[in-house]
mmCIF file of C-alpha atoms in Angstrom:
data_model
loop_
_atom_site.group_PDB
_atom_site.id
_atom_site.type_symbol
_atom_site.label_atom_id
_atom_site.label_comp_id
_atom_site.label_asym_id
_atom_site.label_seq_id
_atom_site.Cartn_x
_atom_site.Cartn_y
_atom_site.Cartn_z
ATOM 1 C CA MET A 22 22.450 146.179 210.051
ATOM 2 C CA LEU A 23 22.354 142.462 210.925
ATOM 3 C CA TYR A 24 19.526 141.944 208.427
ATOM 4 C CA LEU A 25 21.546 143.579 205.645
ATOM 5 C CA ILE A 26 24.545 141.401 206.471
ATOM 6 C CA VAL A 27 22.398 138.247 206.317
ATOM 7 C CA VAL A 28 20.904 139.349 202.989
ATOM 8 C CA ARG A 29 24.347 139.982 201.539
ATOM 9 C CA VAL A 30 25.725 136.654 202.785
ATOM 10 C CA ARG A 31 22.715 134.837 201.391
ATOM 11 C CA PHE A 32 23.155 136.506 198.018
ATOM 12 C CA VAL A 33 26.853 135.572 197.866
ATOM 13 C CA VAL A 34 26.037 131.966 198.798
ATOM 14 C CA GLN A 35 23.400 131.803 196.079
ATOM 15 C CA MET A 36 25.782 133.195 193.452
ATOM 16 C CA ILE A 37 28.358 130.548 194.381
ATOM 17 C CA VAL A 38 25.779 127.748 194.271
ATOM 18 C CA LEU A 39 24.456 128.951 190.905
ATOM 19 C CA ASN A 40 27.858 129.002 189.239
ATOM 20 C CA LEU A 41 28.866 125.690 190.787
ATOM 21 C CA SER A 42 25.635 124.068 189.607
ATOM 22 C CA PHE A 43 26.139 125.421 186.100
ATOM 23 C CA LEU A 44 29.658 123.948 185.953
ATOM 24 C CA LEU A 45 28.639 120.565 187.370
ATOM 25 C CA HIS A 46 25.727 120.234 184.936
ATOM 26 C CA ARG A 47 27.831 120.993 181.865
ATOM 27 C CA ALA A 48 27.635 117.337 180.740
ATOM 28 C CA HIS A 49 23.842 117.529 180.349
ATOM 29 C CA LYS A 50 22.738 116.494 176.879
ATOM 30 C CA VAL A 51 19.125 116.883 175.799
ATOM 31 C CA GLU A 52 17.543 116.366 172.393
ATOM 32 C CA PHE A 53 14.922 119.082 172.757
ATOM 33 C CA ARG A 54 15.691 122.188 174.750
ATOM 34 C CA GLN A 55 12.615 123.907 176.150
ATOM 35 C CA TRP A 56 11.599 127.214 177.627
ATOM 36 C CA VAL A 57 11.229 127.173 181.406
ATOM 37 C CA VAL A 58 8.102 128.806 182.875
ATOM 38 C CA GLY A 59 8.209 129.658 186.584
ATOM 39 C CA PRO A 60 9.420 129.650 189.259
ATOM 40 C CA TYR A 61 6.432 130.607 191.490
ATOM 41 C CA GLU A 62 2.768 130.009 190.750
ATOM 42 C CA ILE A 63 0.547 133.074 190.349
ATOM 43 C CA ALA A 64 -3.211 132.479 189.820
ATOM 44 C CA GLY A 65 -2.535 129.316 187.805
ATOM 45 C CA MET A 66 -0.575 131.255 185.190
ATOM 46 C CA VAL A 67 2.614 129.159 185.386
ATOM 47 C CA HIS A 68 0.786 125.866 184.893
ATOM 48 C CA ASN A 69 -1.637 127.077 182.237
ATOM 49 C CA LEU A 70 0.957 128.967 180.205
ATOM 50 C CA ALA A 71 3.347 126.007 180.162
ATOM 51 C CA GLN A 72 0.519 123.654 179.215
ATOM 52 C CA ALA A 73 -0.496 125.911 176.336
ATOM 53 C CA VAL A 74 2.978 126.366 174.844
ATOM 54 C CA PRO A 75 4.417 123.142 173.352
ATOM 55 C CA SER A 76 8.025 124.310 173.697
ATOM 56 C CA ALA A 77 7.709 125.077 177.427
ATOM 57 C CA ARG A 78 7.760 123.232 180.730
ATOM 58 C CA SER A 79 6.741 124.460 184.159
ATOM 59 C CA VAL A 80 9.175 124.591 187.065
ATOM 60 C CA ILE A 81 8.147 125.820 190.508
ATOM 61 C CA LEU A 82 10.158 126.083 193.701
ATOM 62 C CA VAL A 83 7.207 126.235 196.133
ATOM 63 C CA ARG A 84 3.801 124.581 196.001
ATOM 64 C CA HIS A 85 0.852 126.998 195.969
ATOM 65 C CA PRO A 86 -1.722 126.282 198.723
ATOM 66 C CA PHE A 87 -4.733 126.865 196.444
ATOM 67 C CA PHE A 88 -3.633 124.872 193.368
ATOM 68 C CA SER A 89 -3.004 121.141 192.962
ATOM 69 C CA PHE A 90 -1.580 121.157 189.422
ATOM 70 C CA ASP A 91 1.070 118.805 188.145
ATOM 71 C CA TYR A 92 4.213 120.631 187.033
ATOM 72 C CA GLY A 93 7.128 119.689 184.833
ATOM 73 C CA TRP A 94 9.251 119.903 187.963
ATOM 74 C CA SER A 95 8.435 120.786 191.550
ATOM 75 C CA PRO A 96 10.239 120.117 194.845
ATOM 76 C CA SER A 97 9.589 117.069 196.945
ATOM 77 C CA THR A 98 6.854 117.466 199.528
ATOM 78 C CA ARG A 99 8.861 115.486 202.069
ATOM 79 C CA SER A 100 10.043 117.556 205.012
ATOM 80 C CA TYR A 101 13.139 117.271 207.158
ATOM 81 C CA PRO A 102 14.886 119.508 209.704
ATOM 82 C CA ALA A 103 16.033 122.837 208.295
ATOM 83 C CA ALA A 104 14.300 122.022 204.988
ATOM 84 C CA ALA A 105 12.770 125.481 204.654
ATOM 85 C CA ILE A 106 16.089 127.258 205.131
ATOM 86 C CA LEU A 107 17.978 124.948 202.783
ATOM 87 C CA ARG A 108 15.358 125.330 200.085
ATOM 88 C CA SER A 109 15.159 129.094 200.320
ATOM 89 C CA TRP A 110 18.945 129.471 200.210
ATOM 90 C CA LEU A 111 20.100 126.641 197.933
ATOM 91 C CA LEU A 112 17.337 125.053 195.867
ATOM 92 C CA GLY A 113 16.647 128.011 193.560
ATOM 93 C CA PRO A 114 20.246 128.727 192.493
ATOM 94 C CA TRP A 115 21.045 125.011 192.139
ATOM 95 C CA LYS A 116 18.010 124.427 189.925
ATOM 96 C CA LEU A 117 18.730 127.547 187.880
ATOM 97 C CA GLY A 118 22.250 126.325 187.150
ATOM 98 C CA GLU A 119 20.881 122.993 185.941
ATOM 99 C CA LEU A 120 18.123 124.534 183.837
ATOM 100 C CA ALA A 121 20.537 126.991 182.227
ATOM 101 C CA ARG A 122 22.265 123.944 180.728
ATOM 102 C CA THR A 123 19.096 122.293 179.418
ATOM 103 C CA SER A 124 16.885 125.174 178.263
ATOM 104 C CA VAL A 125 16.717 127.791 175.524
ATOM 105 C CA GLY A 126 15.249 130.466 177.732
ATOM 106 C CA PHE A 127 13.129 131.396 180.732
ATOM 107 C CA VAL A 128 9.632 132.852 181.004
ATOM 108 C CA TYR A 129 9.490 134.555 184.395
ATOM 109 C CA VAL A 130 5.924 134.812 185.683
ATOM 110 C CA SER A 131 5.751 137.685 188.169
ATOM 111 C CA ALA A 132 8.859 139.275 189.717
ATOM 112 C CA GLU A 133 10.295 136.415 191.756
ATOM 113 C CA GLY A 134 13.328 134.602 190.442
ATOM 114 C CA PHE A 135 15.402 131.560 191.324
ATOM 115 C CA LEU A 136 17.661 133.784 193.415
ATOM 116 C CA ASN A 137 15.734 135.510 196.171
ATOM 117 C CA ALA A 138 18.200 137.121 198.527
ATOM 118 C CA ALA A 139 17.345 140.751 197.694
ATOM 119 C CA HIS A 140 15.207 142.750 195.292
ATOM 120 C CA ASP A 141 18.225 143.529 193.103
ATOM 121 C CA GLN A 142 19.021 139.831 192.594
ATOM 122 C CA ARG A 143 17.084 139.817 189.325
ATOM 123 C CA ASP A 144 19.756 141.949 187.677
ATOM 124 C CA TYR A 145 22.443 139.377 188.476
ATOM 125 C CA GLU A 146 20.181 136.472 187.528
ATOM 126 C CA PHE A 147 19.293 137.972 184.160
ATOM 127 C CA ARG A 148 22.889 138.964 183.493
ATOM 128 C CA PHE A 149 24.013 135.391 184.205
ATOM 129 C CA LEU A 150 21.482 133.957 181.732
ATOM 130 C CA LYS A 151 22.327 136.455 178.998
ATOM 131 C CA LYS A 152 26.047 135.765 179.468
ATOM 132 C CA HIS A 153 25.365 132.110 178.672
ATOM 133 C CA GLY A 154 23.201 132.788 175.632
ATOM 134 C CA LEU A 155 19.726 132.175 177.028
ATOM 135 C CA ARG A 156 16.635 134.190 176.118
ATOM 136 C CA ILE A 157 14.533 135.922 178.762
ATOM 137 C CA ALA A 158 10.808 136.668 178.773
ATOM 138 C CA THR A 159 9.070 138.437 181.649
ATOM 139 C CA TYR A 160 5.342 137.922 182.249
ATOM 140 C CA PHE A 161 4.153 140.511 184.747
ATOM 141 C CA THR A 162 0.912 139.859 186.613
ATOM 142 C CA GLY A 163 0.145 142.864 188.828
ATOM 143 C CA ASN A 164 1.875 144.331 191.859
ATOM 144 C CA ASP A 165 5.068 142.579 190.806
ATOM 145 C CA ILE A 166 5.672 145.498 188.396
ATOM 146 C CA ARG A 167 2.937 148.036 189.186
ATOM 147 C CA SER A 168 4.257 151.311 190.579
ATOM 148 C CA PRO A 169 2.014 152.873 193.254
ATOM 149 C CA ARG A 170 3.485 156.290 192.489
ATOM 150 C CA LEU A 171 2.783 156.038 188.765
ATOM 151 C CA MET A 172 -0.705 154.658 189.411
ATOM 152 C CA LYS A 173 -1.466 157.675 191.577
ATOM 153 C CA GLU A 174 -0.317 159.869 188.703
ATOM 154 C CA LEU A 175 -2.691 157.951 186.426
ATOM 155 C CA GLU A 176 -5.525 158.633 188.871
ATOM 156 C CA LEU A 177 -4.787 162.353 188.715
ATOM 157 C CA GLU A 178 -4.624 162.258 184.900
ATOM 158 C CA THR A 179 -7.933 160.427 184.476
ATOM 159 C CA GLY A 180 -9.922 161.411 187.576
ATOM 160 C CA ARG A 181 -10.639 157.707 187.970
ATOM 161 C CA PRO A 182 -9.571 155.611 190.993
ATOM 162 C CA ASN A 183 -7.520 152.537 190.152
ATOM 163 C CA LEU A 184 -5.748 149.678 191.888
ATOM 164 C CA GLY A 185 -3.040 152.046 193.067
ATOM 165 C CA THR A 186 -5.518 154.334 194.818
ATOM 166 C CA TYR A 187 -5.907 152.187 197.920
ATOM 167 C CA LEU A 188 -2.600 150.324 198.043
ATOM 168 C CA GLY A 189 -1.407 152.538 200.873
ATOM 169 C CA GLU A 190 -4.601 151.807 202.804
ATOM 170 C CA VAL A 191 -3.921 148.086 202.582
ATOM 171 C CA ASN A 192 -0.343 148.393 203.736
ATOM 172 C CA LYS A 193 1.828 151.474 204.251
ATOM 173 C CA VAL A 194 4.775 149.634 202.726
ATOM 174 C CA PHE A 195 3.252 150.248 199.283
ATOM 175 C CA THR A 196 3.814 153.979 199.687
ATOM 176 C CA SER A 197 7.371 153.680 200.959
ATOM 177 C CA GLY A 198 10.398 154.774 198.997
ATOM 178 C CA GLY A 199 11.918 151.314 199.379
ATOM 179 C CA TYR A 200 8.947 149.639 197.725
ATOM 180 C CA GLU A 201 9.028 152.099 194.835
ATOM 181 C CA ASP A 202 12.764 151.508 194.430
ATOM 182 C CA ALA A 203 12.118 147.771 194.249
ATOM 183 C CA LYS A 204 9.570 148.237 191.447
ATOM 184 C CA ARG A 205 12.037 150.474 189.619
ATOM 185 C CA ALA A 206 14.811 147.887 189.992
ATOM 186 C CA ILE A 207 12.621 145.089 188.623
ATOM 187 C CA ALA A 208 11.649 147.213 185.630
ATOM 188 C CA THR A 209 15.249 148.273 185.065
ATOM 189 C CA ALA A 210 16.389 144.644 184.914
ATOM 190 C CA ALA A 211 13.660 143.871 182.375
ATOM 191 C CA ASN A 212 14.525 146.953 180.321
ATOM 192 C CA ARG A 213 18.171 145.945 180.320
ATOM 193 C CA TYR A 214 18.017 142.188 179.706
ATOM 194 C CA ALA A 215 14.560 140.899 178.750
ATOM 195 C CA ASP A 216 14.051 139.901 175.126
ATOM 196 C CA ILE A 217 10.269 139.695 175.557
ATOM 197 C CA VAL A 218 7.970 141.541 177.944
ATOM 198 C CA PHE A 219 4.302 140.768 178.592
ATOM 199 C CA ASN A 220 2.430 143.385 180.589
ATOM 200 C CA ALA A 221 -0.938 145.067 181.004
ATOM 201 C CA ASP A 222 0.592 148.486 180.437
ATOM 202 C CA LEU A 223 -2.270 150.633 181.741
ATOM 203 C CA ASP A 224 -3.472 148.471 184.621
ATOM 204 C CA GLN A 225 0.127 147.804 185.638
ATOM 205 C CA ARG A 226 1.743 151.169 184.942
ATOM 206 C CA SER A 227 5.424 150.826 185.620
ATOM 207 C CA TYR A 228 8.957 151.937 184.856
ATOM 208 C CA LEU A 229 9.160 149.573 181.884
ATOM 209 C CA ASN A 230 10.229 151.391 178.741
ATOM 210 C CA SER A 231 10.707 148.526 176.306
ATOM 211 C CA PRO A 232 7.913 147.421 173.921
ATOM 212 C CA SER A 233 5.519 144.948 175.519
ATOM 213 C CA HIS A 234 3.030 142.330 174.406
ATOM 214 C CA PRO A 235 -0.461 142.392 175.959
ATOM 215 C CA PHE A 236 -1.156 140.236 178.994
ATOM 216 C CA LEU A 237 -2.857 137.051 177.742
ATOM 217 C CA TYR A 238 -4.999 134.518 179.593
ATOM 218 C CA PHE A 239 -4.603 130.742 179.294
ATOM 219 C CA HIS A 240 -7.895 129.292 180.439
ATOM 220 C CA PRO A 241 -8.092 125.538 179.681
ATOM 221 C CA ASP A 242 -10.281 124.933 176.615
ATOM 222 C CA SER A 243 -11.874 121.907 178.265
ATOM 223 C CA GLU A 244 -13.129 124.065 181.139
ATOM 224 C CA VAL A 245 -15.230 126.413 179.000
ATOM 225 C CA THR A 246 -18.908 125.626 179.422
ATOM 226 C CA ASP A 247 -21.474 124.974 176.721
ATOM 227 C CA ASP A 248 -24.268 124.394 179.254
ATOM 228 C CA PHE A 249 -26.479 127.328 180.241
ATOM 229 C CA THR A 250 -29.392 125.342 181.681
ATOM 230 C CA LYS A 251 -28.739 126.868 185.101
ATOM 231 C CA PHE A 252 -30.531 129.969 183.819
ATOM 232 C CA GLU A 253 -33.688 127.932 183.254
ATOM 233 C CA ASN A 254 -33.443 125.589 186.229
ATOM 234 C CA SER A 255 -32.951 128.062 189.059
ATOM 235 C CA ALA A 256 -35.481 130.625 190.254
ATOM 236 C CA LYS A 257 -33.071 132.298 192.666
ATOM 237 C CA ARG A 258 -30.058 134.012 191.127
ATOM 238 C CA VAL A 259 -26.630 133.109 192.525
ATOM 239 C CA ILE A 260 -24.120 135.961 192.733
ATOM 240 C CA VAL A 261 -20.410 135.319 193.381
ATOM 241 C CA HIS A 262 -17.552 137.576 194.406
ATOM 242 C CA ALA A 263 -14.098 136.084 195.072
ATOM 243 C CA PRO A 264 -11.626 138.846 196.003
ATOM 244 C CA SER A 265 -7.972 138.025 196.456
ATOM 245 C CA ALA A 266 -7.475 141.472 198.036
ATOM 246 C CA PRO A 267 -10.893 142.767 199.181
ATOM 247 C CA ILE A 268 -10.196 146.500 199.435
ATOM 248 C CA LEU A 269 -8.347 146.628 196.117
ATOM 249 C CA LYS A 270 -11.033 144.593 194.342
ATOM 250 C CA GLY A 271 -13.864 146.778 195.631
ATOM 251 C CA THR A 272 -15.437 144.306 198.053
ATOM 252 C CA GLN A 273 -16.719 147.204 200.160
ATOM 253 C CA LEU A 274 -18.664 148.390 197.104
ATOM 254 C CA VAL A 275 -20.027 144.904 196.472
ATOM 255 C CA ARG A 276 -21.204 144.423 200.050
ATOM 256 C CA ALA A 277 -22.933 147.808 200.026
ATOM 257 C CA ALA A 278 -24.706 146.908 196.772
ATOM 258 C CA ILE A 279 -25.797 143.528 198.129
ATOM 259 C CA ASP A 280 -27.207 145.111 201.291
ATOM 260 C CA LYS A 281 -28.996 147.840 199.321
ATOM 261 C CA LEU A 282 -30.641 145.410 196.905
ATOM 262 C CA ARG A 283 -31.732 143.075 199.686
ATOM 263 C CA GLU A 284 -33.274 146.061 201.443
ATOM 264 C CA GLU A 285 -35.173 146.785 198.238
ATOM 265 C CA GLY A 286 -36.619 143.265 198.353
ATOM 266 C CA TYR A 287 -34.500 141.422 195.782
ATOM 267 C CA ASP A 288 -34.162 137.707 196.535
ATOM 268 C CA PHE A 289 -30.854 136.101 195.575
ATOM 269 C CA GLU A 290 -28.013 134.028 196.997
ATOM 270 C CA TYR A 291 -24.750 135.895 197.531
ATOM 271 C CA ILE A 292 -21.510 133.947 197.937
ATOM 272 C CA GLU A 293 -18.236 135.631 198.860
ATOM 273 C CA LEU A 294 -15.128 133.485 198.577
ATOM 274 C CA THR A 295 -11.794 134.302 200.211
ATOM 275 C CA GLY A 296 -8.911 132.009 201.047
ATOM 276 C CA VAL A 297 -10.409 128.946 199.364
ATOM 277 C CA SER A 298 -8.975 126.520 196.823
ATOM 278 C CA HIS A 299 -9.250 127.028 193.091
ATOM 279 C CA ASP A 300 -11.507 123.958 192.930
ATOM 280 C CA VAL A 301 -14.023 125.566 195.290
ATOM 281 C CA VAL A 302 -14.072 128.734 193.182
ATOM 282 C CA ALA A 303 -14.635 126.702 189.997
ATOM 283 C CA GLN A 304 -17.439 124.647 191.565
ATOM 284 C CA THR A 305 -19.189 127.766 192.819
ATOM 285 C CA LEU A 306 -18.940 129.540 189.454
ATOM 286 C CA SER A 307 -20.456 126.516 187.713
ATOM 287 C CA ARG A 308 -23.783 127.162 189.440
ATOM 288 C CA ALA A 309 -23.584 130.952 189.629
ATOM 289 C CA HIS A 310 -25.419 133.334 187.287
ATOM 290 C CA ILE A 311 -23.611 136.603 188.001
ATOM 291 C CA ALA A 312 -19.988 137.238 188.955
ATOM 292 C CA LEU A 313 -18.823 140.494 190.520
ATOM 293 C CA ASN A 314 -15.174 140.897 189.642
ATOM 294 C CA GLU A 315 -13.132 144.027 190.461
ATOM 295 C CA PHE A 316 -14.021 147.683 190.105
ATOM 296 C CA TYR A 317 -10.760 149.617 190.098
ATOM 297 C CA SER A 318 -9.090 147.645 187.325
ATOM 298 C CA TYR A 319 -8.612 148.251 183.608
ATOM 299 C CA VAL A 320 -8.608 144.527 182.693
ATOM 300 C CA PRO A 321 -11.041 141.667 183.408
ATOM 301 C CA GLY A 322 -8.500 139.651 185.426
ATOM 302 C CA VAL A 323 -8.091 135.902 185.862
ATOM 303 C CA PHE A 324 -11.199 135.522 188.011
ATOM 304 C CA GLY A 325 -13.240 137.450 185.455
ATOM 305 C CA VAL A 326 -12.100 135.093 182.693
ATOM 306 C CA GLU A 327 -12.876 132.054 184.848
ATOM 307 C CA ALA A 328 -16.342 133.432 185.562
ATOM 308 C CA MET A 329 -17.141 134.034 181.890
ATOM 309 C CA ALA A 330 -15.778 130.602 180.976
ATOM 310 C CA ALA A 331 -18.141 129.095 183.546
ATOM 311 C CA GLY A 332 -21.130 130.838 181.973
ATOM 312 C CA CYS A 333 -21.579 133.758 184.358
ATOM 313 C CA ALA A 334 -22.607 137.285 183.442
ATOM 314 C CA LEU A 335 -19.661 139.421 184.507
ATOM 315 C CA LEU A 336 -19.631 142.871 186.082
ATOM 316 C CA THR A 337 -16.219 144.539 185.982
ATOM 317 C CA SER A 338 -14.648 147.949 185.482
ATOM 318 C CA ALA A 339 -12.585 146.813 182.473
ATOM 319 C CA ASP A 340 -13.395 148.986 179.465
ATOM 320 C CA GLU A 341 -12.038 148.641 175.932
ATOM 321 C CA HIS A 342 -12.432 152.391 175.420
ATOM 322 C CA LEU A 343 -9.945 153.082 178.221
ATOM 323 C CA ASP A 344 -7.376 150.362 177.565
ATOM 324 C CA PRO A 345 -6.158 149.899 173.974
ATOM 325 C CA GLN A 346 -4.743 146.448 174.797
ATOM 326 C CA ILE A 347 -8.255 145.056 175.284
ATOM 327 C CA PRO A 348 -9.626 143.566 172.025
ATOM 328 C CA ALA A 349 -12.247 145.607 170.182
ATOM 329 C CA GLY A 350 -15.791 144.490 170.955
ATOM 330 C CA SER A 351 -14.952 143.322 174.457
ATOM 331 C CA ASN A 352 -17.475 145.626 176.102
ATOM 332 C CA GLU A 353 -20.202 143.385 174.682
ATOM 333 C CA ALA A 354 -18.804 140.441 176.659
ATOM 334 C CA TRP A 355 -19.296 141.930 180.126
ATOM 335 C CA LEU A 356 -21.247 144.732 181.750
ATOM 336 C CA VAL A 357 -18.825 147.627 182.199
ATOM 337 C CA THR A 358 -19.272 148.771 185.788
ATOM 338 C CA GLU A 359 -17.530 151.774 187.311
ATOM 339 C CA HIS A 360 -16.863 151.785 191.054
ATOM 340 C CA PHE A 361 -19.941 153.950 191.661
ATOM 341 C CA GLN A 362 -22.239 151.803 189.489
ATOM 342 C CA VAL A 363 -22.152 148.403 191.214
ATOM 343 C CA THR A 364 -25.642 148.655 192.737
ATOM 344 C CA GLU A 365 -27.174 150.103 189.565
ATOM 345 C CA ARG A 366 -25.645 147.545 187.196
ATOM 346 C CA LEU A 367 -26.428 144.585 189.430
ATOM 347 C CA ARG A 368 -30.018 145.762 189.729
ATOM 348 C CA GLU A 369 -30.245 145.894 185.912
ATOM 349 C CA LEU A 370 -29.344 142.223 185.619
ATOM 350 C CA LEU A 371 -31.595 141.088 188.461
ATOM 351 C CA ASP A 372 -34.477 142.897 186.742
ATOM 352 C CA ASP A 373 -33.766 141.244 183.377
ATOM 353 C CA PRO A 374 -32.939 137.492 183.582
ATOM 354 C CA SER A 375 -32.894 137.112 179.782
ATOM 355 C CA ARG A 376 -30.271 139.842 179.482
ATOM 356 C CA THR A 377 -28.210 138.097 182.148
ATOM 357 C CA ARG A 378 -28.189 134.880 180.120
ATOM 358 C CA THR A 379 -27.375 136.721 176.893
ATOM 359 C CA LEU A 380 -24.442 138.438 178.586
ATOM 360 C CA ALA A 381 -23.224 135.132 179.999
ATOM 361 C CA VAL A 382 -23.187 133.569 176.516
ATOM 362 C CA ALA A 383 -21.389 136.600 175.086
ATOM 363 C CA GLY A 384 -18.758 136.365 177.829
ATOM 364 C CA ARG A 385 -18.232 132.669 177.171
ATOM 365 C CA ASP A 386 -17.788 133.414 173.461
ATOM 366 C CA TRP A 387 -15.222 136.135 174.282
ATOM 367 C CA VAL A 388 -13.185 133.637 176.283
ATOM 368 C CA LEU A 389 -13.190 131.218 173.335
ATOM 369 C CA ARG A 390 -11.944 133.966 171.003
ATOM 370 C CA HIS A 391 -9.389 135.651 173.234
ATOM 371 C CA ALA A 392 -8.566 133.826 176.461
ATOM 372 C CA VAL A 393 -8.351 130.050 176.021
ATOM 373 C CA ALA A 394 -5.071 128.179 176.079
ATOM 374 C CA SER A 395 -5.319 127.051 172.439
ATOM 375 C CA VAL A 396 -5.548 130.659 171.213
ATOM 376 C CA SER A 397 -3.150 132.352 173.626
ATOM 377 C CA GLY A 398 -0.720 129.442 173.479
ATOM 378 C CA LYS A 399 -0.286 129.834 169.726
ATOM 379 C CA ALA A 400 0.297 133.559 170.121
ATOM 380 C CA VAL A 401 2.958 133.115 172.808
ATOM 381 C CA GLU A 402 4.598 130.213 170.957
ATOM 382 C CA ALA A 403 4.981 132.435 167.892
ATOM 383 C CA ILE A 404 6.509 135.237 169.985
ATOM 384 C CA LEU A 405 8.984 132.862 171.641
ATOM 385 C CA ARG A 406 9.912 131.286 168.321
ATOM 386 C CA GLN A 407 10.538 134.684 166.743
ATOM 387 C CA SER A 408 12.773 135.634 169.674
ATOM 388 C CA LEU A 409 14.892 132.510 169.186
ATOM 389 C CA GLU A 410 15.192 133.171 165.456
ATOM 390 C CA GLN A 411 16.387 136.705 166.146
ATOM 391 C CA SER A 412 19.090 135.378 168.467
ATOM 392 C CA ARG A 413 20.670 133.179 165.783
#
């Protein structure tokens, strides 16, 4: 009961701060009003998307421990007594009120908003923005919108395990009615107010019922390799796996495959990365030959794109024949690997170094066609521009 009272009080305080900020910032005059991308970093998406779209700027409320990007706006790193409480209660609504005066719209990456008192805050936040004539785009990235219940239904329909299969094993909260209600509330707010929705509809099955644009990647063009000499200069193959959530990514399958192949006499270096900075992941991929991504997913994921951009042959369960949002021809860019095929597929590449290099080049080329910032940025810019034109 006390928790619910605190949540309600916090929400009321944030509503007051938001409206007060909006009134006090009414004198703001800007020559070029931009889209705001934020407010919390997810896998580099906020930074990379804002960098790729000329009409956007990034705004984050909390610094991510694994990324050191520069943002259009981020809070001061200086600390003072009660700073955490003040920021969590006041910073988001105050900044939202200011940005609502200086922006044309908001691109929300993931499900978190500037108000964070309760899971139903997004409805009020979106309603406030729509009331004042701003456009709203939602860019969903995974469990922010994914419904465990609907993913289990997908498993029954296809006979294929997916990311929802083991969510309850990771944490029982994922199978609770409250968690499902939260996912439904987030989708309902998007259905009701969002002008644009980006989502991986199959991999992130949800309660969304409005038309969506495919999830796009924004890998920096300058970080795509054109150097494949590591395939000639190294006798021992380097294999990398970097799971953000080991059970969900299939790390148990990867470790079993590694142990089996070592028992068979294969000589390679295996590197497993967890809880490290983005820079460490990038440095490791630059010398790796094979990347093991995730094996319950329908899409290649951010790590998979980073691996292909770095010139690694990628093993992943993503399959263009299962997910219509994946571009045609994508199965030539990586080695499609079901959850029960990890050992077999990895053995194939270790037995055929030339095929590994060919696959790595094909993956790099796929990134250049479909996943770099210059390509995806133009696509998103056009979608945002069209939305603004429709609002006039």
